Structure formats: structure tokens, C-alpha cells
Coordinates of N, CA and C in Angstrom, one line a residue:
M1 N 0.8 -1.2 0.0 CA 0.0 0.0 0.0 C 0.9 1.2 0.0
S2 N 0.6 2.1 -0.9 CA 1.5 3.3 -0.9 C 0.6 4.5 -0.3
S3 N 1.4 5.6 0.0 CA 0.7 6.8 0.5 C 1.0 7.9 -0.5
E4 N 0.5 9.0 -0.2 CA 0.6 10.2 -1.0 C 1.4 11.2 -0.4
C5 N 2.3 11.8 -1.2 CA 3.3 12.9 -0.7 C 2.4 14.1 -0.3
N6 N 2.7 14.7 0.8 CA 2.0 15.9 1.2 C 2.5 17.1 0.4
S7 N 3.7 17.1 -0.2 CA 4.2 18.2 -0.9 C 3.7 18.3 -2.3
C8 N 4.0 17.1 -3.1 CA 3.7 17.1 -4.5 C 2.5 16.3 -4.9
G9 N 2.1 15.4 -4.0 CA 0.9 14.6 -4.4 C 1.3 13.3 -5.0
A10 N 2.6 13.0 -5.3 CA 3.0 11.8 -5.9 C 2.8 10.5 -4.9
Q11 N 2.7 9.3 -5.5 CA 2.5 8.2 -4.8 C 3.9 7.8 -4.2
V12 N 3.9 7.5 -2.9 CA 5.1 7.1 -2.3 C 5.0 5.6 -1.8
P13 N 5.9 4.8 -2.2 CA 5.8 3.4 -1.9 C 6.0 3.2 -0.3
T14 N 5.3 2.2 0.3 CA 5.5 2.0 1.7 C 6.8 1.7 2.1
G15 N 7.3 2.3 3.1 CA 8.7 2.1 3.6 C 9.7 3.1 3.2
D16 N 9.3 3.9 2.1 CA 10.3 4.9 1.6 C 10.2 6.1 2.6
K17 N 11.3 6.8 2.8 CA 11.4 7.8 3.8 C 11.4 9.2 3.0
T18 N 11.6 9.1 1.7 CA 11.5 10.4 0.9 C 10.6 10.2 -0.3
C19 N 10.1 11.2 -0.8 CA 9.2 11.1 -2.0 C 10.1 10.9 -3.2
P20 N 9.8 10.0 -4.2 CA 10.6 9.8 -5.3 C 10.4 11.0 -6.4
G21 N 9.2 11.7 -6.3 CA 9.0 12.7 -7.2 C 9.7 14.1 -6.8
C22 N 9.6 14.5 -5.6 CA 10.2 15.8 -5.2 C 11.3 15.7 -4.1
G23 N 11.5 14.5 -3.5 CA 12.6 14.4 -2.5 C 12.2 14.9 -1.1
A24 N 10.9 15.1 -0.9 CA 10.5 15.7 0.4 C 10.5 14.5 1.4
A25 N 10.8 14.8 2.6 CA 10.7 13.7 3.7 C 9.2 13.4 3.9
V26 N 9.0 12.1 4.0 CA 7.7 11.6 4.3 C 7.6 11.1 5.8
A27 N 6.7 11.7 6.5 CA 6.6 11.3 7.9 C 6.0 9.9 8.0
P28 N 6.6 9.1 8.9 CA 6.0 7.8 9.1 C 4.6 7.8 9.7
K29 N 3.8 6.8 9.4 CA 2.5 6.8 10.1 C 2.5 6.4 11.5
T30 N 1.8 6.9 12.3 CA 1.9 6.6 13.8 C 0.9 5.4 14.0
K31 N 1.5 4.5 14.7 CA 0.7 3.1 15.0 C -0.1 3.6 16.3
L32 N -1.4 3.4 16.2 CA -2.2 3.8 17.2 C -2.5 2.7 18.3
V33 N -2.2 1.4 18.1 CA -2.4 0.4 19.0 C -1.5 0.6 20.2
P34 N -0.2 0.8 20.1 CA 0.7 1.0 21.3 C 0.3 2.2 22.1
L35 N -0.1 3.3 21.3 CA -0.5 4.5 21.9 C -1.8 4.3 22.8
A36 N -2.7 3.7 22.2 CA -4.0 3.4 22.9 C -3.8 2.5 24.1
A37 N -2.9 1.6 24.0 CA -2.7 0.7 25.1 C -2.0 1.4 26.2
F38 N -1.0 2.3 25.9 CA -0.4 3.1 26.9 C -1.4 4.0 27.6
M39 N -2.2 4.7 26.9 CA -3.2 5.6 27.4 C -4.2 4.8 28.3
L40 N -4.6 3.6 27.9 CA -5.5 2.9 28.7 C -4.8 2.5 30.1
I41 N -3.6 2.1 30.1 CA -3.0 1.8 31.3 C -2.8 3.1 32.3
V42 N -2.5 4.2 31.6 CA -2.5 5.4 32.4 C -3.8 5.7 33.1
I43 N -4.9 5.7 32.3 CA -6.2 6.0 32.8 C -6.5 5.0 34.0
L44 N -6.3 3.7 33.8 CA -6.6 2.8 34.8 C -5.7 3.0 36.1
I45 N -4.5 3.4 36.0 CA -3.7 3.8 37.2 C -4.3 5.0 37.8
I46 N -4.7 6.0 37.1 CA -5.2 7.3 37.7 C -6.6 6.9 38.4
Q47 N -7.3 6.1 37.8 CA -8.7 5.7 38.3 C -8.5 4.9 39.6
S48 N -7.4 4.1 39.7 CA -7.3 3.3 41.0 C -6.9 4.2 42.1
Y49 N -6.1 5.3 41.8 CA -5.7 6.2 42.9 C -6.9 7.0 43.3
I50 N -7.8 7.5 42.3 CA -8.9 8.2 42.7 C -9.9 7.5 43.5
S51 N -10.2 6.3 43.1 CA -11.3 5.5 43.8 C -10.8 4.9 45.1
K52 N -9.4 4.9 45.4 CA -8.9 4.2 46.6 C -9.3 5.1 47.8
P53 N -9.9 4.5 48.8 CA -10.2 5.2 50.1 C -8.9 5.6 50.9
D54 N -9.0 6.7 51.5 CA -7.9 7.3 52.2 C -7.8 6.5 53.7
E55 N -6.8 5.7 53.7 CA -6.7 4.9 55.0 C -6.1 5.7 56.1
S56 N -5.4 6.9 55.8 CA -4.8 7.6 56.9 C -5.9 8.4 57.8
A57 N -7.0 8.6 57.2 CA -8.1 9.4 57.8 C -8.7 8.5 58.9
P58 N -8.9 9.0 60.1 CA -9.5 8.2 61.2 C -11.0 8.0 60.8
Q59 N -11.5 6.8 61.2 CA -12.9 6.5 61.0 C -13.7 7.2 62.1
A60 N -14.9 7.8 61.7 CA -15.7 8.5 62.6 C -16.6 7.4 63.3
K61 N -16.5 7.6 64.7 CA -17.3 6.6 65.5 C -18.5 7.3 66.0
P62 N -19.7 6.6 65.9 CA -20.9 7.3 66.4 C -20.9 7.5 67.9
A63 N -21.5 8.7 68.3 CA -21.5 8.9 69.7 C -22.5 8.1 70.4
A64 N -22.2 7.8 71.7 CA -23.3 7.0 72.5 C -24.4 7.9 72.8
P65 N -25.5 7.4 72.7 CA -26.7 8.3 73.0 C -26.8 8.6 74.6
V66 N -27.1 9.9 74.8 CA -27.2 10.4 76.2 C -28.6 10.1 76.8
S67 N -28.6 9.4 77.9 CA -29.9 9.1 78.5 C -30.4 10.3 79.3
A68 N -31.7 10.3 79.6 CA -32.4 11.3 80.3 C -31.7 11.4 81.8
A69 N -31.3 10.3 82.3 CA -30.8 10.3 83.7 C -29.5 11.0 83.8
E70 N -28.7 11.0 82.7 CA -27.3 11.6 82.8 C -27.4 13.1 82.5
Q71 N -28.5 13.6 82.0 CA -28.6 15.1 81.7 C -28.6 15.9 82.9

């Protein structure tokens, strides 16, 4: 599969780093699978820190009810 040169519009064979028509550098296509996998891992790590309860905060204990005799 060939791509098209951004400068002159000529067909550039896959794997070539320069256009055979004008000699302009051809940018390689970005592979989205590794980028998507990396972003998914980052999102999962961030989500795990956000949803993790704070263990350092003391737990609130309910107060004992005060009876009428103690008032």
C-alpha cells in the first residue's frame, strides 16, 4: 500500500522515507495500538488512585446516646 506525498501529491511506496517525485521527507504513520494501550494503562492507574479510600483518615465513631438520667 502506498501513500501520497504531502508536498507534491505523488505516490510514495510503503517504507520509503523520501518522495521519489520531489525528494521531500515523508513522515512515518503513527501506529495507534501501542499509543492506545499506553493511554488505557495510564487511565486505569489514575482511576485506581482516585477511587482508593484514604486509609490515613480516622474513621468517625458514632457517639453514644445520652440518656435522660445523665442530663
